[in-house]
Coordinates of C-alpha atoms in Angstrom, one line a residue:
F725 CA 55.8 105.7 42.3
F726 CA 56.5 107.7 45.5
Y727 CA 59.4 105.4 46.5
R728 CA 61.0 105.8 43.0
L729 CA 60.5 109.6 43.3
V730 CA 61.9 110.0 46.8
L731 CA 64.8 107.6 46.4
K732 CA 66.0 109.0 43.1
N733 CA 69.7 110.0 43.3
T734 CA 70.0 108.7 46.9
Q735 CA 72.0 106.1 48.7
V736 CA 69.8 103.7 50.8
I737 CA 71.0 101.6 53.8
F738 CA 69.1 98.4 54.5
Q739 CA 69.5 96.4 57.7
N740 CA 68.7 93.0 56.2
P741 CA 69.1 91.4 52.8
D742 CA 65.4 90.5 52.5
D743 CA 64.3 94.1 52.4
L744 CA 67.1 95.1 50.1
E745 CA 66.1 92.4 47.7
I746 CA 62.4 93.6 47.7
F747 CA 63.5 97.1 46.7
T748 CA 66.0 96.1 44.0
Q749 CA 63.8 93.4 42.4
A750 CA 60.9 95.9 42.2
K751 CA 63.4 98.3 40.6
L752 CA 62.7 101.0 43.2
L753 CA 66.5 101.3 43.4
Q754 CA 69.5 100.5 41.3
P755 CA 71.8 98.0 42.9
A756 CA 74.5 100.7 43.2
Q757 CA 72.2 102.8 45.4
A758 CA 71.6 100.0 47.9
H759 CA 73.9 99.2 50.9
L760 CA 73.6 96.5 53.5
I761 CA 74.6 97.4 57.1
R762 CA 73.1 94.7 59.3
S763 CA 71.6 96.4 62.3
S764 CA 72.1 99.6 64.2
G765 CA 74.8 97.9 66.3
V766 CA 75.1 97.1 70.0
D767 CA 77.2 98.7 72.7
L768 CA 79.4 95.9 73.9
S769 CA 80.6 98.1 76.8
R770 CA 77.0 98.3 78.2
F771 CA 76.0 94.7 77.7
H772 CA 78.3 92.1 79.2
S773 CA 78.3 88.3 79.0
Q774 CA 77.7 86.9 82.5
P775 CA 77.0 83.4 83.8
E776 CA 73.4 82.5 84.5
T777 CA 72.2 83.1 88.0
P778 CA 70.9 79.8 89.4
S779 CA 67.1 80.3 89.7
Q780 CA 64.1 78.0 89.8
P781 CA 62.0 78.3 87.9
P782 CA 64.1 79.9 85.2
L783 CA 63.2 83.2 83.6
I784 CA 62.2 83.5 79.9
I785 CA 61.7 87.1 78.8
L786 CA 60.1 88.7 75.7
P787 CA 61.7 92.2 75.6
A788 CA 59.6 94.3 73.1
R789 CA 56.7 96.6 72.7
L790 CA 53.7 94.5 73.4
L791 CA 52.3 94.2 69.8
K792 CA 50.8 91.3 68.1
D793 CA 53.4 91.7 65.4
K794 CA 56.1 91.0 68.0
G795 CA 54.6 87.5 68.6
V796 CA 53.1 88.3 72.0
L797 CA 50.1 86.1 71.4
E798 CA 52.2 83.2 70.4
F799 CA 54.5 83.7 73.4
V800 CA 51.4 83.6 75.7
E801 CA 50.0 80.5 74.1
A802 CA 53.4 78.8 74.3
A803 CA 53.4 79.7 78.0
R804 CA 50.1 77.9 78.4
L805 CA 51.4 74.9 76.6
L806 CA 54.5 74.7 78.8
K807 CA 52.3 75.0 81.9
Q808 CA 50.1 72.2 80.7
R809 CA 53.2 70.0 80.2
G810 CA 54.3 70.7 83.7
V811 CA 57.4 72.6 82.5
L812 CA 58.4 75.1 85.2
A813 CA 59.3 78.5 83.9
R814 CA 58.5 82.2 84.5
M815 CA 57.4 83.7 81.2
I816 CA 57.8 87.4 81.4
L817 CA 56.7 90.3 79.1
V818 CA 59.2 93.2 79.3
G819 CA 57.7 96.2 77.6
D820 CA 54.6 98.3 77.3
P821 CA 51.7 98.4 74.9
D822 CA 51.7 101.1 72.2
A823 CA 48.2 102.7 72.1
H824 CA 49.0 104.3 68.8
N825 CA 49.8 101.1 67.0
P826 CA 46.8 99.1 65.6
T827 CA 48.4 95.8 66.6
S828 CA 49.0 96.8 70.2
I829 CA 47.9 94.4 73.0
S830 CA 45.4 96.1 75.3
P831 CA 46.2 96.6 79.0
Q832 CA 43.1 94.5 79.9
E833 CA 44.4 91.6 77.9
I834 CA 47.7 91.8 79.6
Q835 CA 46.0 91.9 83.0
N836 CA 43.9 88.9 82.1
W837 CA 47.0 86.9 81.4
V838 CA 48.7 87.9 84.6
T839 CA 45.5 87.1 86.6
E840 CA 45.4 83.7 84.8
G841 CA 48.9 83.0 86.0
I842 CA 50.3 82.5 82.5
V843 CA 52.8 85.3 82.3
E844 CA 54.3 88.1 84.3
A845 CA 54.2 91.7 83.0
W846 CA 57.1 93.8 84.1
G847 CA 56.4 96.8 81.8
W848 CA 59.1 99.1 80.4
Q849 CA 62.5 98.7 82.1
E850 CA 65.3 101.2 81.9
K851 CA 68.1 98.9 83.1
M852 CA 67.8 96.2 80.4
A853 CA 71.4 95.0 81.0
D854 CA 70.3 93.8 84.4
I855 CA 67.2 92.2 83.0
Y856 CA 69.2 90.1 80.5
S857 CA 71.6 89.1 83.2
A858 CA 68.8 87.8 85.4
S859 CA 67.2 85.9 82.5
H860 CA 68.0 82.4 81.3
L861 CA 66.5 82.6 77.8
V862 CA 65.4 85.4 75.5
C863 CA 62.4 85.0 73.2
L864 CA 61.2 87.1 70.3
P865 CA 58.6 85.4 68.1
S866 CA 58.3 88.5 65.8
Y867 CA 56.7 88.4 62.3
R868 CA 59.3 90.7 60.8
E869 CA 62.1 93.1 61.8
G870 CA 64.9 95.2 60.4
V871 CA 67.4 93.7 62.8
P872 CA 66.0 93.7 66.3
R873 CA 68.2 95.5 68.8
T874 CA 66.8 93.4 71.7
L875 CA 68.2 90.2 70.2
L876 CA 71.6 91.9 69.7
E877 CA 71.5 93.0 73.4
A878 CA 70.5 89.4 74.4
A879 CA 73.4 87.9 72.4
A880 CA 75.8 90.4 73.8
S881 CA 74.7 89.5 77.3
G882 CA 75.5 85.8 76.6
R883 CA 71.9 84.6 76.4
A884 CA 70.6 81.9 74.1
I885 CA 67.7 83.1 71.9
V886 CA 64.5 81.6 70.6
T887 CA 63.1 83.6 67.7
T888 CA 61.3 83.2 64.4
D889 CA 62.8 82.3 61.0
A890 CA 61.8 85.8 59.8
P891 CA 63.6 88.7 58.1
G892 CA 65.8 90.5 60.6
C893 CA 65.6 87.8 63.3
R894 CA 67.5 85.2 61.3
E895 CA 70.3 87.8 60.8
V896 CA 71.1 87.5 64.5
V897 CA 70.3 83.9 65.3
R898 CA 71.9 81.0 63.5
H899 CA 69.8 77.9 64.2
G900 CA 71.5 75.5 66.5
V901 CA 74.5 77.8 67.0
N902 CA 73.4 80.7 69.3
G903 CA 69.8 79.9 69.5
L904 CA 66.8 78.2 67.8
L905 CA 64.6 79.5 64.9
V906 CA 61.0 78.5 64.8
P907 CA 58.2 79.1 62.1
L908 CA 56.1 82.2 62.3
R909 CA 52.8 82.1 64.2
N910 CA 53.5 78.6 65.6
P911 CA 53.0 78.5 69.4
Q912 CA 53.6 74.7 69.5
A913 CA 57.0 75.0 67.8
L914 CA 57.8 77.9 70.1
A915 CA 57.0 76.0 73.2
D916 CA 59.0 73.0 71.9
A917 CA 62.1 75.2 71.3
I918 CA 61.8 76.9 74.7
Q919 CA 61.4 73.5 76.4
T920 CA 64.4 72.1 74.6
L921 CA 66.7 74.8 75.9
L922 CA 65.2 74.8 79.4
E923 CA 66.0 71.1 79.6
N924 CA 69.5 71.5 78.3
P925 CA 71.2 74.2 80.4
Q926 CA 74.7 73.4 79.1
L927 CA 73.6 73.7 75.5
R928 CA 71.8 76.9 76.4
Q929 CA 74.9 78.4 78.0
E930 CA 77.1 77.3 75.1
M931 CA 74.7 79.0 72.7
G932 CA 74.9 82.2 74.8
Q933 CA 78.7 82.2 74.6
R934 CA 78.6 81.8 70.8
G935 CA 76.1 84.6 70.6
R936 CA 78.5 86.9 72.3
E937 CA 81.2 85.9 69.9
I938 CA 78.9 86.6 66.9
V939 CA 78.0 90.2 68.0
E940 CA 81.6 91.0 68.8
K941 CA 82.6 90.0 65.2
E942 CA 79.6 91.3 63.3
F943 CA 77.3 93.6 65.2
S944 CA 79.3 95.9 67.5
S945 CA 78.4 99.6 67.4
Q946 CA 81.9 100.4 66.2
I947 CA 81.6 98.2 63.2
V948 CA 78.2 99.7 62.2
I949 CA 79.6 103.3 62.7
E950 CA 82.5 102.6 60.4
E951 CA 80.3 101.0 57.7
T952 CA 77.9 103.9 57.9
L953 CA 80.5 106.5 57.6
K954 CA 81.9 104.7 54.6
V955 CA 78.6 105.1 52.9
Y956 CA 78.4 108.8 53.7
G957 CA 82.0 109.2 52.4
E958 CA 81.0 107.6 49.1

């Protein structure tokens, strides 16, 4: 009721087709009111595609607020599985908890994982372009997104991605092209995908190059600005 009331006589921008479909099928909006602009865009002048820096073990980062909904628990469990398999990798959480969010990971949980030697916790980082450049693989096992800016930044930085086949995430990653999609809440599949790309550096780097090409064609800030101004103009 409130959505219908608030959205009457408005134009609404959605970032992914899944959310748009929910609103139009529920008749909360008329089709003519709904516009799809995929993402908030990424600044291609800030994030540059650079070759991987040789490093052993390789760095796999999860750049996000440390929430259960971002797939942090699955990432940690995948790290355990990889360690049990003898796969060498540094699994790194890049971000802080959010005390005001009910799905936030507690600082004590994070410290326990670090003490256990499963993951590293780097906290919030200002210079994310440098973090992406230092990484070898970017991972976001999120349950649902609009379109995650972190994945756009990772792709713009020329990094292959492992993420979930979830709304928003699959807008950025095309399975087998610029990364791998895995089922939600599935640490085993997540570990398998990470291991596949760790063991195939050439494939990983080719995916990173394709990711850069995709964001240049579809997700640059300039494209999003132009599409948004067009909606305002209408």
